[in-house]
Short mmCIF file of C-alpha atoms in Angstrom, two decimals:
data_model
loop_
_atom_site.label_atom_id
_atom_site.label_comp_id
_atom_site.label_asym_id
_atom_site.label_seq_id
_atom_site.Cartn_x
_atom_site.Cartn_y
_atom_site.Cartn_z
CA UNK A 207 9.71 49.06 -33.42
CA UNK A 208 12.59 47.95 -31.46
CA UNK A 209 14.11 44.55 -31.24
CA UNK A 210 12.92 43.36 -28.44
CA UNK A 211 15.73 42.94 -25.83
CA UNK A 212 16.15 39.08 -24.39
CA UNK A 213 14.15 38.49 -21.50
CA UNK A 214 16.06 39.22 -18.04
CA UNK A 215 16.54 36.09 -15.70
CA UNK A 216 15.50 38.60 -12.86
CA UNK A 217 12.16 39.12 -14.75
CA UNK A 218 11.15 35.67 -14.03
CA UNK A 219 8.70 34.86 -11.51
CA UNK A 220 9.61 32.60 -8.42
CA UNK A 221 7.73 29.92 -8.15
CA UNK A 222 7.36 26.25 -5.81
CA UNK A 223 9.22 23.73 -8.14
CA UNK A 224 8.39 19.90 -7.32
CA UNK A 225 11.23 17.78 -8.20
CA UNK A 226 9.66 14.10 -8.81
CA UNK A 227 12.17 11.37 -8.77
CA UNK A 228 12.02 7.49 -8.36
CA UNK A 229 15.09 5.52 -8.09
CA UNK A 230 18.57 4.88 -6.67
CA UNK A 231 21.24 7.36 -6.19
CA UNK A 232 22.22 8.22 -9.16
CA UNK A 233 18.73 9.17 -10.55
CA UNK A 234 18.77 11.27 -7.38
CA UNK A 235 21.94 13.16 -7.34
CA UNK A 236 21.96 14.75 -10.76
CA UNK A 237 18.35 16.00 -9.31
CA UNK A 238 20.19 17.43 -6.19
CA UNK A 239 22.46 19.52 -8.17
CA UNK A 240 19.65 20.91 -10.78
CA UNK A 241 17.69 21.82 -7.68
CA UNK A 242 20.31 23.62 -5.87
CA UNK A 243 20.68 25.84 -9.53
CA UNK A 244 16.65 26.72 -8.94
CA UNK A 245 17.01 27.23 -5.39
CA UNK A 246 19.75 30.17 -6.06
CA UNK A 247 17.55 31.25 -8.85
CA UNK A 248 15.16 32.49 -6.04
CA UNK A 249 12.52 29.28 -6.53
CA UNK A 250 11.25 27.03 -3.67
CA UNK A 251 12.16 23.53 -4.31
CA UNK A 252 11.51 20.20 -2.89
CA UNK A 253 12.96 16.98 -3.67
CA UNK A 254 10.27 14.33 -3.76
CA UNK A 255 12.12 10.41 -3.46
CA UNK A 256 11.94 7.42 -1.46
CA UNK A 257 12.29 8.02 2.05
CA UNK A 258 16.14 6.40 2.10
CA UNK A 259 17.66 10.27 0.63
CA UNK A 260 15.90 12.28 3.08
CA UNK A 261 19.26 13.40 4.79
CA UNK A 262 21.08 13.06 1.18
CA UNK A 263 18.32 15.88 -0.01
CA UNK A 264 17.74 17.95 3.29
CA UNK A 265 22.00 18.78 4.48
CA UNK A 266 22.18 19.06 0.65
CA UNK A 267 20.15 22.54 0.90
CA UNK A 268 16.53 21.51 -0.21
CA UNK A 269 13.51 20.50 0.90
CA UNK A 270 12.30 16.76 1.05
CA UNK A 271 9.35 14.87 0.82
CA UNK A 272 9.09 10.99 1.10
CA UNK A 273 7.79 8.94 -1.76
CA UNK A 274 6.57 5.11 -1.41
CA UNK A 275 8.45 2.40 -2.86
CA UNK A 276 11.98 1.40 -1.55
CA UNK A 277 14.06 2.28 -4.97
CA UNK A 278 16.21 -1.59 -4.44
CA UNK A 279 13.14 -3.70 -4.52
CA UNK A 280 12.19 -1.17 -8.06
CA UNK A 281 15.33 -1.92 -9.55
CA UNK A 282 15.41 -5.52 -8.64
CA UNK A 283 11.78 -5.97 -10.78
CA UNK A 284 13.05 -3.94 -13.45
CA UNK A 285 16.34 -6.29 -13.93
CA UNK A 286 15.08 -9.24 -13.51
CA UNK A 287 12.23 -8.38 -16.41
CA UNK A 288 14.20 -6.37 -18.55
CA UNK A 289 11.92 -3.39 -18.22
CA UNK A 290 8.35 -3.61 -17.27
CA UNK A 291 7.42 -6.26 -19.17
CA UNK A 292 7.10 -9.42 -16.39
CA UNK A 293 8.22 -12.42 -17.10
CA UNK A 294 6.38 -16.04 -16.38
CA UNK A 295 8.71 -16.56 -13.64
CA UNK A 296 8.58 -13.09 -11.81
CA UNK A 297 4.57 -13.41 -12.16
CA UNK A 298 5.10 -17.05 -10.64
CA UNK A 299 6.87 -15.68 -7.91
CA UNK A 300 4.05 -13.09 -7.14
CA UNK A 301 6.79 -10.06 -8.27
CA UNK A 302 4.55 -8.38 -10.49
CA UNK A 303 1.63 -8.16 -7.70
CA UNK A 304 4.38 -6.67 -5.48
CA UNK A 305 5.27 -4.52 -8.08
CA UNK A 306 2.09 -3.18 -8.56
CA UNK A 307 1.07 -2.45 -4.97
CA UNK A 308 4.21 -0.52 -4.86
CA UNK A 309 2.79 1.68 -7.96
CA UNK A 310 -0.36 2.20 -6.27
CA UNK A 311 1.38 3.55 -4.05
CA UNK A 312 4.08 5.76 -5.85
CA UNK A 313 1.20 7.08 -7.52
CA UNK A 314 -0.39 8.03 -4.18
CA UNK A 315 2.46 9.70 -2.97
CA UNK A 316 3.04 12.23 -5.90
CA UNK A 317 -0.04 13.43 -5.38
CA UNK A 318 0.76 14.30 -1.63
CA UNK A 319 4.32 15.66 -2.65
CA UNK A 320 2.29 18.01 -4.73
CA UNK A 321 0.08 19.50 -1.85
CA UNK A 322 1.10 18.05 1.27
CA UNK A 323 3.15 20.45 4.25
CA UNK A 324 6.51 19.63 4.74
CA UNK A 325 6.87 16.43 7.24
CA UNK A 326 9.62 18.32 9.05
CA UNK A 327 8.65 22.10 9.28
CA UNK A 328 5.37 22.05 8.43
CA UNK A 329 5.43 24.40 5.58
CA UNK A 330 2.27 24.30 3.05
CA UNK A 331 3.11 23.57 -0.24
CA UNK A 332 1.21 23.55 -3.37
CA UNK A 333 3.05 22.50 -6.32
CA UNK A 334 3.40 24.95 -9.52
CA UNK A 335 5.32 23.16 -11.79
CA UNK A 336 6.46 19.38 -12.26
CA UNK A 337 9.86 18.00 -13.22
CA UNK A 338 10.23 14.54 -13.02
CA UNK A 339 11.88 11.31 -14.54
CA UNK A 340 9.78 8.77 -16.16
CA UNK A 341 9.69 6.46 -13.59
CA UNK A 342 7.78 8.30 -11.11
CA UNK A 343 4.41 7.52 -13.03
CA UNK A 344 1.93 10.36 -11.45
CA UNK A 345 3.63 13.68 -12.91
CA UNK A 346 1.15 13.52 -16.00
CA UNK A 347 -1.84 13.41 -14.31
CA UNK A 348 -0.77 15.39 -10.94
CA UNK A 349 0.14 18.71 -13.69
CA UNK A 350 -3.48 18.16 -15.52
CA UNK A 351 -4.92 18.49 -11.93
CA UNK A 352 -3.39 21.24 -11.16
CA UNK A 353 -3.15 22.82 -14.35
CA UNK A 354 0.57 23.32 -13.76
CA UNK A 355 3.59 23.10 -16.50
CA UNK A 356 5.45 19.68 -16.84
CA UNK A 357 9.02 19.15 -17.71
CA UNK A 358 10.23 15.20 -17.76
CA UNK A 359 14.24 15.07 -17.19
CA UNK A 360 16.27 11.62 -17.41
CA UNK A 361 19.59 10.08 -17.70
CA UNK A 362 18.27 7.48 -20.54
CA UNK A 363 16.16 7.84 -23.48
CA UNK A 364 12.73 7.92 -23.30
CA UNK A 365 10.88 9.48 -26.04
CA UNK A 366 10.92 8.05 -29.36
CA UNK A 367 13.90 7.69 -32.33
CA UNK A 368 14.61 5.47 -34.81
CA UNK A 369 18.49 6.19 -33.77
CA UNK A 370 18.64 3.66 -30.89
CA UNK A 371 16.03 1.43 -29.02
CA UNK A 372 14.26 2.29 -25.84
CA UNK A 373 16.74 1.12 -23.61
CA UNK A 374 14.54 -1.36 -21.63
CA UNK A 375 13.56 -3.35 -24.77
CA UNK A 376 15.84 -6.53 -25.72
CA UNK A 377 15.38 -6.41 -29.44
CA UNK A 378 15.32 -8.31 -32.33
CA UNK A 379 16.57 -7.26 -35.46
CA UNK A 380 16.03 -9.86 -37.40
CA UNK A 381 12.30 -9.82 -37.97
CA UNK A 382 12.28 -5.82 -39.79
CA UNK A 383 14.95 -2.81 -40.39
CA UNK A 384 16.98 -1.45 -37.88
CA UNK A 385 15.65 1.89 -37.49
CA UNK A 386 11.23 0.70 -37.79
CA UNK A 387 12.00 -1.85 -34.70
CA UNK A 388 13.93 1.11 -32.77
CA UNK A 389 10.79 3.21 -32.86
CA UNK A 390 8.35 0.42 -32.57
CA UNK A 391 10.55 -0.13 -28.94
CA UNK A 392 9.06 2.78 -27.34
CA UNK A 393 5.60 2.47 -28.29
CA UNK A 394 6.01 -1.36 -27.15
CA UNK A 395 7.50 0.01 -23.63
CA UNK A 396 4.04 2.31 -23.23
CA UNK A 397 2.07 -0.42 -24.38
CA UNK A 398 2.75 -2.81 -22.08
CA UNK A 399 3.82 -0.49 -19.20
CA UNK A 400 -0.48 0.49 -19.41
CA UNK A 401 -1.51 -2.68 -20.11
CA UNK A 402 -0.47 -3.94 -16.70
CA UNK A 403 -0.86 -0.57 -14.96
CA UNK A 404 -4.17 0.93 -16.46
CA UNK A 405 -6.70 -0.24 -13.78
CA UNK A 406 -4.18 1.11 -11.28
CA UNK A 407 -3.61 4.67 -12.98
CA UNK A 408 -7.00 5.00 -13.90
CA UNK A 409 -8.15 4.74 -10.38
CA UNK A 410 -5.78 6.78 -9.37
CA UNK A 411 -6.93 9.65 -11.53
CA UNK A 412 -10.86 9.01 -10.60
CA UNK A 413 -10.52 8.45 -6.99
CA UNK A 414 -7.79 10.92 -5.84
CA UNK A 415 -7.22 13.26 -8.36
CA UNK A 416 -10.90 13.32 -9.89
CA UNK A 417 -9.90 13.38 -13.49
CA UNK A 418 -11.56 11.14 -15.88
CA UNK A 419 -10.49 7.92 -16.76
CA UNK A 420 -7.83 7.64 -19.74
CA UNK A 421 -8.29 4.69 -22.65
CA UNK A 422 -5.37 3.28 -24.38
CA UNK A 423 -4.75 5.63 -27.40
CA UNK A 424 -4.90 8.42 -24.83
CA UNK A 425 -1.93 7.05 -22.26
CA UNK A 426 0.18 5.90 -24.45
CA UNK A 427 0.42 8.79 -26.37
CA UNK A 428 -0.42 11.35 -23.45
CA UNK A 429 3.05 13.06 -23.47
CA UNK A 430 3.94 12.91 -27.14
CA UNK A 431 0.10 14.32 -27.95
CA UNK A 432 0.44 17.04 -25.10
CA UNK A 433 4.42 17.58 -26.36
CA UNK A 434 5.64 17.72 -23.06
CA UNK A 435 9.32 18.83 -22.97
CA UNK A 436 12.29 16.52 -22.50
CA UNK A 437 15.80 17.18 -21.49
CA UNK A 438 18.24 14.12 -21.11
CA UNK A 439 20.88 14.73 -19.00
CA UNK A 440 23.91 13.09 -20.95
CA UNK A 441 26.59 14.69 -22.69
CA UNK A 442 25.82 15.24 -26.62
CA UNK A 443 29.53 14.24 -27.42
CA UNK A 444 28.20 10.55 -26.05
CA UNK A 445 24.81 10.42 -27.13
CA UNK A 446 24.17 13.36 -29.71
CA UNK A 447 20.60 14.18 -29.86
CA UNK A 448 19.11 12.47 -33.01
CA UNK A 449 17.45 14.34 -35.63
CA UNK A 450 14.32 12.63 -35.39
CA UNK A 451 13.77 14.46 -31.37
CA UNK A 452 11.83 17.51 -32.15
CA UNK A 453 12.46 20.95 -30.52
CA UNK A 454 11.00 20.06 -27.13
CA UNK A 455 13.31 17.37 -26.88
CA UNK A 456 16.80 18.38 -25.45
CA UNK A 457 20.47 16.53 -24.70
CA UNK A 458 21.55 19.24 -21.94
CA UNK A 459 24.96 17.37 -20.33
CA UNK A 460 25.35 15.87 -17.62
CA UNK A 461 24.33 17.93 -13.85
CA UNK A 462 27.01 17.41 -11.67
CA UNK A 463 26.72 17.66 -8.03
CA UNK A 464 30.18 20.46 -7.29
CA UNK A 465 30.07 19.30 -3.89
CA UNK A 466 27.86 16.66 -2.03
CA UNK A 467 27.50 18.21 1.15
CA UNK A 468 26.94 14.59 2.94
CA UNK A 469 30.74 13.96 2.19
CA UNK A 470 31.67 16.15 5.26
CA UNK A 471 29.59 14.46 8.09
CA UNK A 472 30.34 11.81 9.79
CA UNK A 473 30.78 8.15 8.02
CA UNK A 474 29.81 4.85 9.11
CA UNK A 475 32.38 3.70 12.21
CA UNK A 476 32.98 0.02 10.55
CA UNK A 477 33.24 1.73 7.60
CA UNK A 478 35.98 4.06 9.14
CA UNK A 479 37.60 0.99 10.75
CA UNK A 480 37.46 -1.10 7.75
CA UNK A 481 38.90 1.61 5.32
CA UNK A 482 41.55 1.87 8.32
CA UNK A 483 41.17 5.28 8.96
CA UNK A 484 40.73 7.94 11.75
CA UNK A 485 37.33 9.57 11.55
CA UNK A 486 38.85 12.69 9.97
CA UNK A 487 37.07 14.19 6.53
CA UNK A 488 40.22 14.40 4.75
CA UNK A 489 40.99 10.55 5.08
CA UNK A 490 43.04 9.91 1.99
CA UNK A 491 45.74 11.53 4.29
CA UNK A 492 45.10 9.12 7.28
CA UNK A 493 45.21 5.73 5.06
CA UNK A 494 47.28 3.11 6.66
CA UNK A 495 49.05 2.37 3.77
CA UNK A 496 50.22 -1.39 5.57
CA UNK A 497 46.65 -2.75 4.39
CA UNK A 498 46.24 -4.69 1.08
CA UNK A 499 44.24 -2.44 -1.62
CA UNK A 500 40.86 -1.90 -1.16
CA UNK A 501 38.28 -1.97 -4.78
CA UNK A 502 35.12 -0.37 -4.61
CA UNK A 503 32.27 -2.74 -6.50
CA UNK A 504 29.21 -0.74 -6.91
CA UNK A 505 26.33 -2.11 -8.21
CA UNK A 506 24.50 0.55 -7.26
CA UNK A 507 20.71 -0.98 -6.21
CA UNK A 508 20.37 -2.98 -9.37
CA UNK A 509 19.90 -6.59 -8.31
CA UNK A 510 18.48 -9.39 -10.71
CA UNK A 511 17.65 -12.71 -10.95
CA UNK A 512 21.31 -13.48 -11.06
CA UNK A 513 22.70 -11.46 -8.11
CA UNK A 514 23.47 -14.54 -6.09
CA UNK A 515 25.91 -15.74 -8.96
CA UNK A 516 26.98 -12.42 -9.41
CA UNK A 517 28.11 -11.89 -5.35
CA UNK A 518 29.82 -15.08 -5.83
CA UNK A 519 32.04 -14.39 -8.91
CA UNK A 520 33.31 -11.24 -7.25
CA UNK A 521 33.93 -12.83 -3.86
CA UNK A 522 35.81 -15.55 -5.97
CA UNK A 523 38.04 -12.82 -7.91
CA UNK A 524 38.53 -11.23 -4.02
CA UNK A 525 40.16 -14.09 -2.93
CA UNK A 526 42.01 -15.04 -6.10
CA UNK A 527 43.19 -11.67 -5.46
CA UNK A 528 43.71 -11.08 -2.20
CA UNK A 529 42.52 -7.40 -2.21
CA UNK A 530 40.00 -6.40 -0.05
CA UNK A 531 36.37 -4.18 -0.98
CA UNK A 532 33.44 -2.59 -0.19
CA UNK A 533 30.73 -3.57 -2.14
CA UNK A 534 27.91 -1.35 -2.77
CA UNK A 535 24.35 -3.33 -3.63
CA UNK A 536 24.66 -7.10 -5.07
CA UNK A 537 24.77 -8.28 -1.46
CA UNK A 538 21.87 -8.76 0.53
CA UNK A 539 21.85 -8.08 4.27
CA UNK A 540 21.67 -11.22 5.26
CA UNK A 541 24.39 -13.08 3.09
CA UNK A 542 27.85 -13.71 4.94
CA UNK A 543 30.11 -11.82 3.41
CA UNK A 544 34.32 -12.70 4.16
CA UNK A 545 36.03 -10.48 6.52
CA UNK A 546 37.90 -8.93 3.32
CA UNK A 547 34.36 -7.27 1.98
CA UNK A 548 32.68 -4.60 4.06
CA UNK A 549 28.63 -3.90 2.44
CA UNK A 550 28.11 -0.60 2.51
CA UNK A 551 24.27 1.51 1.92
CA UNK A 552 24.31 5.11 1.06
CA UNK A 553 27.89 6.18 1.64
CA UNK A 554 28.64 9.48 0.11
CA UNK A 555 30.73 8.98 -3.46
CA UNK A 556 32.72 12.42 -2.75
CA UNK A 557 33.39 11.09 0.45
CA UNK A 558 34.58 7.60 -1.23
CA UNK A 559 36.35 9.00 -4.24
CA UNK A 560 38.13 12.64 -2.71
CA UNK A 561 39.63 13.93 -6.10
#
């Protein structure tokens, strides 16, 4: 017989790809670039993420559709509890109650981005395959539903090694060997991620997706048993994949977004003013080069228990300084912020940074 000749891209059938992704902008915008890659591959994708990219994802060439949760308030209870795990004081403050209403309703919403019409054109849409990052909770179960492939893509480690610990674990060395409390990490992280989340899940999978209810050994295992594929969007020459990640588990580099389409529209007028422009797209030709430097201090939407302090010992250094910034996250909207830092929200980075 003959070899048989490598399949041909073209061969491959086009199908609706559902792209599910919780958190802040840079979980996002590696997304936005992988889906523009299937899009001119000849699939139909939409972006599924919280309702703050919807003009990020639709002007960059794909279709959107909202999920709950507002990806600041996520970050904040992840921070302050270094991972899932709540602490006494978070529960005290009624965080983790908060936290899980916003599950509930995460988990609602991936169902819907699965089968609901578009909210702008009113296009059906039923999903045929699932890639999502770990943090968006319903992928699992919304793929057994449908009976649709899976593929789970991240910018940290998720899935088991005994190279490195799951990174939302604070460990502790000192108690077993290096490499057995590394492992033991992950399975913690799944442990105690279903422990407070199994009521909600479990509903979820009886009462809107009608799929039986899952016990322990089952969810915490559910994607290692099931061998779902990973790929972790790093570069190998930083992280190289370690030898204990089996063949489903991939280190592809990092998906850069060539050119962020937002960048050429129109940018926030005190932003303008403050940056001392014109409103031209080109602005790093329009600079008034009289004004004292201006620092960008991006702390993206991760705010902790300590953001207060935080704000304070940059506005400190600012006026040590005397340089003026713009200060991404950190700040809430209501602090008073000196005239020499501007807050900005979701400003386009290409538009920030032309290079």
């Amino acid at each position: 017989m003959p070899a048989k000749k490598s399949q041909n891209i073209t061969s491959i059938p086009h199908i609706n790809i559902l792209l599910l992704i919780v958190g802040t902008r840079g979980d996002v915008q590696p997304f936005i670039a992988l889906g523009q890659i299937l899009l001119a591959a000849g699939h139909r994708v939409r972006l599924a993420t919280h309702e703050t990219f919807r003009k990020f994802v639709r002007r960059n060439g794909l279709e959107f559709f909202p999920l709950a949760g507002d990806p600041a308030e996520l970050m904040s209870f992840m921070v302050k509890n270094s991972g899932i795990i709540p602490s006494i004081s978070s529960i005290a403050a009624g965080d983790l109650t908060k936290s899980r209403d916003i599950i509930t309703d995460i988990l609602a919403s991936t169902w819907r981005a699965c089968t609901v019409e578009d909210d702008e054109t009113g296009q059906s849409f039923t999903a045929e395959a699932i890639i999502a990052n770990p943090p968006s909770y319903g992928h699992i179960h919304c793929a057994q539903k449908l009976q649709i492939p899976l593929h789970i893509m991240f910018t940290m480690p998720w899935s088991p090694t005994t190279a490195f610990p799951h990174p939302l674990v604070n460990v502790d060395y000192s108690k077993a060997s290096i490499e057995k409390v590394n492992m033991l990490s992950y399975s913690a992280i799944e442990m105690f991620t279903w422990s407070s989340m199994r009521d909600i899940v479990n509903e979820f999978r009886n009462q809107i997706l009608g799929l039986p209810a899952l016990h322990s050994r089952q969810a915490t295992y559910i994607m290692i048993d099931e061998r779902v594929p990973y790929t972790y969007c790093w570069s190998p020459s930083l992280v190289p994949k370690p030898n204990d990640w089996a063949s489903h588990i991939n280190v592809s580099g990092f998906f850069f977004l060539d050119h962020d389409v937002t960048a050429d529209t129109k940018q926030p007028d005190d932003l303008i003013k403050f940056l001392g422009l014109n409103n031209n797209h080109h602005h790093h030709h329009h600079r008034n080069e009289s004004s004292s430097p201006i620092i960008y201090i991006g702390f993206g939407s991760i705010t902790g228990h300590d953001s207060d302090r935080i704000l304070q010992v940059v506005l400190e250094a600012l006026k040590k300084t005397g340089y003026r910034a713009v200060l991404c996250g950190l700040a809430k909207d209501d602090d008073k912020l000196p005239k020499n830092v501007l807050k900005i929200g979701n400003v386009s980075h290409d538009w920030l940074f032309p290079h």
